[in-house]
Amino acid sequence: MDYPKLPKKCKSLLCKYLTPKVFDTLKNKKTINGFTLELVINSGVQNIDSSIGVYAGDEESYTTFAALFDPIIKEYHGFDTQDKHTSNLNPDDLNTPNPDSEGKFIVSTRIRVGRNIDNMHLGAVISQGQRDLVESTALKALSALEGELAGNYYPLLGMTKELQDDLYKEHLLFKEGDRFLDAAGYNRNWPDGRGIYHNHDKTFLVWINEEDQLRIISIQQGGDIKEVFIRLVSALKVIETEVTFAYNNHLGYITSCPTNLGTAMRASVHITLPNLAKDMDAFKAITDKYYLQIRGINGEHSANEGSVYDISNQRRLGITEVQAVQNLHDGVVALIGAEKTLAPK
Ligand code: ADP
Ligand code: CIR
């Protein structure tokens, strides 16, 4: 493999850190599962507008290709090679009263984590048989959920287009055909082995075999962040007694994309900020201060709709789950404060 063509205008972390020297060091390396540099970088090479551009095929990818992953991880999470990751899922450590008790700004709150089964290939190189095994293992674990968390599984295979579209429009289901994942090998054998579990109220969801083997999600209308967190943690406690997930003391939970390592948690609100939207510099100054990311409301790489934005924690590694959620809360309080100040009197 030759050094790939990376245009000057490319702004991804791949383009920034895949220097010819790093390329030469890594080009002939392979993980024990056969994952190569070519597979690590293909998404970012094919999609020059990537923000990151790399994926791991297994836990070992992060060490075998450390010369590329480490600087990306450092820039994205502010996390050094000698740092350790710690977890804290105790809701009692949160101080997150609803930032919008009158329900004027926050449309909905969602917290998700990614999880992958220990010693299993990640989605980029997973075989069809392993993917099916992930699905059956997950379903067995989910059958242990009770009460509010009890629900049903809806496999993508055989799902009507109507139901798929409805779930997507309700912001519950992943999109189909994501080009970033496609170039990294995640969409092979689609839709086999993929699906969504949800409880009766659609406040607890599990995506199976999308970017990560499991995405475990708690979601509801309004801004009661703590209630969303508590529901997620109670589900995780049950699921994690049934399945062992890939985790190490340096990188925390192992995920396909380096941006998700550590807590693998993205805590977000969909929030209406019409006045701040007119002053993106002021908006970004607040989100930067609280380490938050701004996305559109139809998932990553989507545009915002009107003045509704998806605001979430950017860092996931080297901070605890409680810190990630606290950052979101404190940032949202600041955003709402600024929005009120800017409102015409
Ligand atoms: P991720 O699963 O990594 O969090 P996306 O940004 O692609 O990635 O979001 C997945 C889906 O979750 C999208 O349909 C998005 O609209 C929905 N979503 C994210 N945050 C919220 C939220 N706070 N309220 C409602 N839906 C949300
Ligand atoms: C990209 O590089 O744009 C995609 N592979 C997605 C990266 C994940 N983005 C993020 O900010 N968490």
Short mmCIF file of C-alpha atoms and ligand atoms in Angstrom, two decimals, residues 50-53 55 76 180 257 259 293 295 300-301 316, ligand 2:
data_model
loop_
_atom_site.label_atom_id
_atom_site.label_comp_id
_atom_site.label_asym_id
_atom_site.label_seq_id
_atom_site.Cartn_x
_atom_site.Cartn_y
_atom_site.Cartn_z
CA SER A 50 -14.45 13.16 8.01
CA SER A 51 -13.79 14.85 11.31
CA ILE A 52 -11.68 11.95 12.56
CA GLY A 53 -11.32 9.35 9.77
CA TYR A 55 -11.71 3.09 13.11
CA TYR A 76 -9.91 14.66 20.85
CA PHE A 180 -18.31 6.77 6.98
CA CYS A 257 -14.18 4.91 16.96
CA THR A 259 -13.83 9.34 20.00
CA GLN A 293 -20.04 19.51 20.82
CA ARG A 295 -24.48 18.59 16.16
CA GLU A 300 -23.91 13.05 13.47
CA HIS A 301 -23.04 14.96 10.28
CA ARG A 316 -15.47 10.66 26.80
C1 CIR B 2 -15.80 11.06 11.05
O1 CIR B 2 -14.59 10.92 11.14
O2 CIR B 2 -16.34 12.13 10.75
C2 CIR B 2 -16.67 9.86 11.35
N1 CIR B 2 -15.88 8.69 11.24
C3 CIR B 2 -17.29 9.96 12.75
C4 CIR B 2 -16.35 10.30 13.84
C5 CIR B 2 -16.98 10.39 15.21
N2 CIR B 2 -17.22 11.75 15.53
C6 CIR B 2 -17.29 12.36 16.69
O3 CIR B 2 -17.12 13.56 16.75
N3 CIR B 2 -17.61 11.66 17.78
#
